[in-house]
mmCIF file of N, CA and C in Angstrom:
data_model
loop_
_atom_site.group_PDB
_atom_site.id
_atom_site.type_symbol
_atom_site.label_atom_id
_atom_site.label_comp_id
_atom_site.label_asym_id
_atom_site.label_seq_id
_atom_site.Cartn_x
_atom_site.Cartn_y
_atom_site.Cartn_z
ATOM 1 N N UNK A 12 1.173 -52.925 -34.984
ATOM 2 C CA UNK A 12 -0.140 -53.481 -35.257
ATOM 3 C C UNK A 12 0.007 -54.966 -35.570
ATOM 4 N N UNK A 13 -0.566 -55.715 -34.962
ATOM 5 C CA UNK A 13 -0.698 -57.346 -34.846
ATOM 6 C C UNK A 13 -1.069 -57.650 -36.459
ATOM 7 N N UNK A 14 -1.909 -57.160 -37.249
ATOM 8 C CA UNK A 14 -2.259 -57.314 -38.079
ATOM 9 C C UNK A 14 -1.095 -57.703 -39.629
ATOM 10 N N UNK A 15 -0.258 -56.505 -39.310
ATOM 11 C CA UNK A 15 0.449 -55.887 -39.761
ATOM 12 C C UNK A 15 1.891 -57.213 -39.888
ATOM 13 N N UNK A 16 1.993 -57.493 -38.624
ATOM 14 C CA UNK A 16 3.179 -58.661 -38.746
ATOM 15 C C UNK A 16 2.632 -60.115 -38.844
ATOM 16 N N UNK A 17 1.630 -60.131 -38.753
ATOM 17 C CA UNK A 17 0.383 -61.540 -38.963
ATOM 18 C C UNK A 17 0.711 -61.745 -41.158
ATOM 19 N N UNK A 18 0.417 -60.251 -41.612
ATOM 20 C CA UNK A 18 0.351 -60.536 -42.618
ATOM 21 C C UNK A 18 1.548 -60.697 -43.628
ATOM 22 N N UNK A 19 2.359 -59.762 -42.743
ATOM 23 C CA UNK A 19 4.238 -60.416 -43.088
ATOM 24 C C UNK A 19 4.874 -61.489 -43.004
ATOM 25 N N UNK A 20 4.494 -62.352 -41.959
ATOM 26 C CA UNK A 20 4.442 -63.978 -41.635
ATOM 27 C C UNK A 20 3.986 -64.798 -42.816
ATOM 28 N N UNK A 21 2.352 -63.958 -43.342
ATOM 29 C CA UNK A 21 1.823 -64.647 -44.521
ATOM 30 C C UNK A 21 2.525 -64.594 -45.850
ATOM 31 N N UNK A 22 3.286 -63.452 -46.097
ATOM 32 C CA UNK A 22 3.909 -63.231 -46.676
ATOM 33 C C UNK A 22 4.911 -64.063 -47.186
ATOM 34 N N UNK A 23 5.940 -63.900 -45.969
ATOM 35 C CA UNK A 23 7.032 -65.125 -45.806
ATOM 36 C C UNK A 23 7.059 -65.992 -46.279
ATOM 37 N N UNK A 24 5.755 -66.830 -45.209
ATOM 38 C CA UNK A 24 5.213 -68.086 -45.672
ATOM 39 C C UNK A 24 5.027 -68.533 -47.216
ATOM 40 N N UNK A 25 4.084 -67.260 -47.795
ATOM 41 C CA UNK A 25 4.252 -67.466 -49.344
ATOM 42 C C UNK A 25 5.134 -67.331 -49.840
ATOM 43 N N UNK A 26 6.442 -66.491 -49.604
ATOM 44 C CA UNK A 26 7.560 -67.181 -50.492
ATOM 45 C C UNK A 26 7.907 -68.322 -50.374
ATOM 46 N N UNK A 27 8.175 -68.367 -49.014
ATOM 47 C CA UNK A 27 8.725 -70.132 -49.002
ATOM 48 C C UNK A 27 8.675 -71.000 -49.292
ATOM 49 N N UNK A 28 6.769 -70.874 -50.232
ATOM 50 C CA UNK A 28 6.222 -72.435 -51.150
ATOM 51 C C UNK A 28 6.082 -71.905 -52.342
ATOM 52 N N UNK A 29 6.784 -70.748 -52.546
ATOM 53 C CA UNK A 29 7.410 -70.148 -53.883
ATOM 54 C C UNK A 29 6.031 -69.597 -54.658
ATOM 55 N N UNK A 30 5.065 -68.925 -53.533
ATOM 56 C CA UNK A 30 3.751 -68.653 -54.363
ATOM 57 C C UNK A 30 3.700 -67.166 -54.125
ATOM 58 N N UNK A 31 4.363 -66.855 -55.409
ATOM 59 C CA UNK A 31 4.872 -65.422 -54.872
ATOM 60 C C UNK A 31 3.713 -64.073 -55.713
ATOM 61 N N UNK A 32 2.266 -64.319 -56.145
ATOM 62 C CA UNK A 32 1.175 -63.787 -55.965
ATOM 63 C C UNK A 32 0.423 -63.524 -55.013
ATOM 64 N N UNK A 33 0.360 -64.876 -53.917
ATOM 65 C CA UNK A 33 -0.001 -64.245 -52.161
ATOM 66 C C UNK A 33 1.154 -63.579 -51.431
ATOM 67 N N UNK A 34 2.198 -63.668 -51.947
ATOM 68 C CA UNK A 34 3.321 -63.063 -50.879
ATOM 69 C C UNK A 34 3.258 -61.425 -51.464
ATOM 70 N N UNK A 35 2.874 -61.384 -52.624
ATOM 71 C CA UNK A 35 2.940 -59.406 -53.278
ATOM 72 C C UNK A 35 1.700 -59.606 -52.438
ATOM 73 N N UNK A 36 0.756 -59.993 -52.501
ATOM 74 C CA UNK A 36 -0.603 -59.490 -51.920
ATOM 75 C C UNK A 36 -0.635 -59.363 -50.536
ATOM 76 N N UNK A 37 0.245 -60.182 -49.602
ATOM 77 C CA UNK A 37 0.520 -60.435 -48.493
ATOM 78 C C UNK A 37 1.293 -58.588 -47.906
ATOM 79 N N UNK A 38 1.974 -58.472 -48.673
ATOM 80 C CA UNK A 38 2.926 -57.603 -48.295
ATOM 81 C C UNK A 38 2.065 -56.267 -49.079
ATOM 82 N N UNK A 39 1.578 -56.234 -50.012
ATOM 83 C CA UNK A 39 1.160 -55.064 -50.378
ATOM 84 C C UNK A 39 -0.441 -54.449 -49.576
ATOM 85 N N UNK A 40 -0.686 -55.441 -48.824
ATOM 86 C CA UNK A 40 -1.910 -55.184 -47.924
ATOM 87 C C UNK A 40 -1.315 -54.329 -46.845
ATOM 88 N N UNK A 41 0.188 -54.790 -46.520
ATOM 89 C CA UNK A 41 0.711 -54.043 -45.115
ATOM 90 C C UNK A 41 1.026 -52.664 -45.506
ATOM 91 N N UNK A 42 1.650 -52.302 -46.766
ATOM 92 C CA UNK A 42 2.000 -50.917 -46.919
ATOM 93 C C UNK A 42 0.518 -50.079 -47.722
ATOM 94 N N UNK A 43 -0.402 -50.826 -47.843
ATOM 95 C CA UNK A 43 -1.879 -50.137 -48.014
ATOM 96 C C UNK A 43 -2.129 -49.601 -46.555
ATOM 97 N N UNK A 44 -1.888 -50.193 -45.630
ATOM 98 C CA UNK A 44 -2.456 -50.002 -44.114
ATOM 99 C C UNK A 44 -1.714 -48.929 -43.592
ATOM 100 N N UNK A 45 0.157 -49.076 -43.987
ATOM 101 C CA UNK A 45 1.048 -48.533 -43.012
ATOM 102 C C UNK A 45 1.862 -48.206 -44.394
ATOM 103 N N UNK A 46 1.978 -47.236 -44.998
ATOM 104 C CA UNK A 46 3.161 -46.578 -46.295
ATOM 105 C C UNK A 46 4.301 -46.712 -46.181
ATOM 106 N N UNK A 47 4.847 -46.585 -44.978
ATOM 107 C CA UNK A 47 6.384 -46.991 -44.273
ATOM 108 C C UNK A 47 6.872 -48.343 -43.421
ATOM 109 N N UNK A 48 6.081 -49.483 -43.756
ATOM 110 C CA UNK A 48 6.025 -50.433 -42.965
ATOM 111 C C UNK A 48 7.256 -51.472 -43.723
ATOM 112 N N UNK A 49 8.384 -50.906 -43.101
ATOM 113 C CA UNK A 49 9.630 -51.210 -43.776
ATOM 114 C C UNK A 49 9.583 -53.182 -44.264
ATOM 115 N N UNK A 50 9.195 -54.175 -43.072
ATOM 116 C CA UNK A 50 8.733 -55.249 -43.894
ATOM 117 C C UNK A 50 8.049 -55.358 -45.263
ATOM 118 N N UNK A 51 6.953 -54.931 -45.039
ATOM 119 C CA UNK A 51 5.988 -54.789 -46.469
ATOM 120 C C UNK A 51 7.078 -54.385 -47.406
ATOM 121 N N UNK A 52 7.587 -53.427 -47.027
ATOM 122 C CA UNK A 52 8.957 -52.360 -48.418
ATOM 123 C C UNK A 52 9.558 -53.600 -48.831
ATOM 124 N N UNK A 53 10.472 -54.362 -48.007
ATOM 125 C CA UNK A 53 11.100 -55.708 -47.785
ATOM 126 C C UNK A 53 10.774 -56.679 -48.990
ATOM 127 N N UNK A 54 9.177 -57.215 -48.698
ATOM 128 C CA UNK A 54 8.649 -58.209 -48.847
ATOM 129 C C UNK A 54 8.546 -58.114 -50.368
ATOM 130 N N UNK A 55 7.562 -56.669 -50.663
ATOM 131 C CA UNK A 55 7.628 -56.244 -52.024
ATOM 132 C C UNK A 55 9.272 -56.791 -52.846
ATOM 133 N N UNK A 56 10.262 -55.859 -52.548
ATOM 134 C CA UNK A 56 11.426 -56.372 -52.614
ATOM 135 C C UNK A 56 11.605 -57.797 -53.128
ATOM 136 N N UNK A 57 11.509 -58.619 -52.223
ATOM 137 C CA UNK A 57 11.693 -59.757 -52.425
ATOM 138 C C UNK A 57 11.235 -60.678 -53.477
ATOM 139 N N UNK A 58 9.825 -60.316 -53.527
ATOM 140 C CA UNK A 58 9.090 -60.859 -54.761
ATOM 141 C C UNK A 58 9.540 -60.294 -55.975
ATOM 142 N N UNK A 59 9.758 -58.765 -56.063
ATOM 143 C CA UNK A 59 10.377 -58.937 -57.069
ATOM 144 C C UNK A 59 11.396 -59.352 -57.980
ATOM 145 N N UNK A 60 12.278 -59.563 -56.734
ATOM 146 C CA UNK A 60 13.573 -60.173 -56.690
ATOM 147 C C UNK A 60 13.336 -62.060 -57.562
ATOM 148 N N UNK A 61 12.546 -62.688 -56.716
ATOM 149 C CA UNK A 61 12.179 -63.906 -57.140
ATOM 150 C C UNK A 61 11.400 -63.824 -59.029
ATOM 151 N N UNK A 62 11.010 -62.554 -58.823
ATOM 152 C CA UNK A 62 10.377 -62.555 -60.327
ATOM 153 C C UNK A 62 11.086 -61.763 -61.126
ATOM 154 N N UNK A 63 12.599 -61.519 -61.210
ATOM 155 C CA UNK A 63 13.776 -61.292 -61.857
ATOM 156 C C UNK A 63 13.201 -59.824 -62.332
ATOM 157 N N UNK A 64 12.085 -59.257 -61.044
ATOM 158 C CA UNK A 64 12.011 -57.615 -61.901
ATOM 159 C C UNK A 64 13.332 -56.674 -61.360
ATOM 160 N N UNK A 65 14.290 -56.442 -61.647
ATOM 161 C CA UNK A 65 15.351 -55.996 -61.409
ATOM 162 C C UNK A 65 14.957 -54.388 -61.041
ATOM 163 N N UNK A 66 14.123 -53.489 -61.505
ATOM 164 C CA UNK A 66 13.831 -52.168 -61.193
ATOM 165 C C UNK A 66 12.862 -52.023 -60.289
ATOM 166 N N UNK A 67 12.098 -53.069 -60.125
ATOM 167 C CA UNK A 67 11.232 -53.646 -59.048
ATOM 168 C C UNK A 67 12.040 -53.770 -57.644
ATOM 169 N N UNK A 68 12.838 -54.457 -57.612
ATOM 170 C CA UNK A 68 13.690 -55.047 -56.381
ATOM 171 C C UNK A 68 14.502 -53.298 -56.091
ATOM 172 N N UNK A 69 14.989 -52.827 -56.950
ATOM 173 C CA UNK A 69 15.925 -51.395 -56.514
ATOM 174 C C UNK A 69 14.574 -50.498 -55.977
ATOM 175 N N UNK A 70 14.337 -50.277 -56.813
ATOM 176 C CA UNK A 70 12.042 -49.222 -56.535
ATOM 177 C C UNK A 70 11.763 -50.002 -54.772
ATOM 178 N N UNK A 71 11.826 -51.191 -54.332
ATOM 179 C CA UNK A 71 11.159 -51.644 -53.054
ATOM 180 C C UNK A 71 12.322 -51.082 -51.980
ATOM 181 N N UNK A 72 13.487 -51.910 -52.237
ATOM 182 C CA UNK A 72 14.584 -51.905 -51.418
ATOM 183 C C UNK A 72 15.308 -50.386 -50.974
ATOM 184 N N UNK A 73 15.041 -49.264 -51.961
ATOM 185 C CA UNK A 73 14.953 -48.351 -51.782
ATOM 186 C C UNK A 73 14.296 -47.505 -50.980
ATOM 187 N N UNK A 74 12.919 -47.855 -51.262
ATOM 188 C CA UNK A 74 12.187 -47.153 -50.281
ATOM 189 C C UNK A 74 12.200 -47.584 -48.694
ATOM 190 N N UNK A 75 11.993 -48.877 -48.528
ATOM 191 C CA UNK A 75 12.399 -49.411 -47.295
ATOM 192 C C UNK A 75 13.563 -48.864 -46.459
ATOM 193 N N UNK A 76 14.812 -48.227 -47.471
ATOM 194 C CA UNK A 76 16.144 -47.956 -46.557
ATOM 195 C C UNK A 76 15.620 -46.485 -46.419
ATOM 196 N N UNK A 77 14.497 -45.619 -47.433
ATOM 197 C CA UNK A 77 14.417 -44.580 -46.718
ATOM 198 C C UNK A 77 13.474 -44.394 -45.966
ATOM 199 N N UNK A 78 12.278 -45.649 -45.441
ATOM 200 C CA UNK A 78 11.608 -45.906 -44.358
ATOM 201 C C UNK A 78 12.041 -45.836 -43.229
ATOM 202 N N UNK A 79 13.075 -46.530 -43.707
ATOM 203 C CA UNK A 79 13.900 -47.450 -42.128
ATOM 204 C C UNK A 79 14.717 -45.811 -41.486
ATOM 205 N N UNK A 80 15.086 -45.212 -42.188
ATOM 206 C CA UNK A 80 15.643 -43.483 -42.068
ATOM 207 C C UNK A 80 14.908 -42.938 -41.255
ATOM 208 N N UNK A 81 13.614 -42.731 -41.947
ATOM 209 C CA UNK A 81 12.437 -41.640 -41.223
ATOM 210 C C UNK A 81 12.365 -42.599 -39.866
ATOM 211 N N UNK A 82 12.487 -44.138 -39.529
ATOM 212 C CA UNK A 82 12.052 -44.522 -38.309
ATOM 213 C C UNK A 82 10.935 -45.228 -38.836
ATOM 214 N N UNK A 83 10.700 -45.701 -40.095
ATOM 215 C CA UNK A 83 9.271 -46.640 -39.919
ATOM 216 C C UNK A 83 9.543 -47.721 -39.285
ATOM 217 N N UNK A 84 8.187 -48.201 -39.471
ATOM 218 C CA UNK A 84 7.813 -49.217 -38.228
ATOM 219 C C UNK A 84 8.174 -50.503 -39.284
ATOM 220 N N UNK A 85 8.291 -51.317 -38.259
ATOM 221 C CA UNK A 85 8.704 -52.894 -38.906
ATOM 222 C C UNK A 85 9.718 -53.434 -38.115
ATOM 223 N N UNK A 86 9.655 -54.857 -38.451
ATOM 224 C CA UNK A 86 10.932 -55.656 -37.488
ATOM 225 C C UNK A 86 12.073 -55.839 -38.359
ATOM 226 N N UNK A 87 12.969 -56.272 -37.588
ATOM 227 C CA UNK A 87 14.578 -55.746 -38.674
ATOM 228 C C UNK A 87 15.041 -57.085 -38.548
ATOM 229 N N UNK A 88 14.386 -58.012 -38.282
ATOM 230 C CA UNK A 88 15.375 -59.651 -38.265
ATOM 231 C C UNK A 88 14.329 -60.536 -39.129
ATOM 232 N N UNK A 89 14.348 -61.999 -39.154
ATOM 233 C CA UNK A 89 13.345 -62.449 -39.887
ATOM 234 C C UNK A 89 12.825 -63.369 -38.618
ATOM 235 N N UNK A 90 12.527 -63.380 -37.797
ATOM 236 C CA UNK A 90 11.420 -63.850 -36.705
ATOM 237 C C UNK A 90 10.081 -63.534 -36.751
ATOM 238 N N UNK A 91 9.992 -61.842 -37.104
ATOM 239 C CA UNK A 91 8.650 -61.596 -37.269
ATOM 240 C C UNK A 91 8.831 -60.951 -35.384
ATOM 241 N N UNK A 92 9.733 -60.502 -34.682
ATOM 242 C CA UNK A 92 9.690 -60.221 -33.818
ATOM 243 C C UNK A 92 10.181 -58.737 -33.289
ATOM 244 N N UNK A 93 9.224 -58.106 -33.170
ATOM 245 C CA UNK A 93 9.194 -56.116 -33.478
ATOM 246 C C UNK A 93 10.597 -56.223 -32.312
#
């Protein structure tokens, strides 16, 4: 879904200018849409990572590796390219 990697991009993007309230919102819109949308799992991840939630970052990164198991959907490089 176009939508879906449009808003992972946004995501990105918001970490990168370190505004990491649109990047949770960015990413938590994709796994509202798609539960297994191993980016979103990712992204979550990440922010928490940047916001030193340490049970946060294991809780995201976790689920994502057992996304990525079942076969969820998401791109596996950082291009943004399925």
């Amino acid at each position: 879904d176009a939508d879906l990697y449009r808003l992972t991009a946004e995501g990105r993007a918001a970490l990168m200018r370190l505004d990491r309230d649109a990047a949770a919102a960015a990413f938590q819109q994709t796994i509202e849409a798609q539960p297994d949308f191993v980016d979103g799992l990712v992204g979550l991840g990440q922010v928490a990572y940047e916001r030193g939630e340490v049970a946060e970052v294991h809780r995201w990164f976790t689920k994502a590796v057992e996304a990525a198991e079942v076969g969820g959907e998401g791109t596996h490089d950082q291009t943004g390219t399925p």
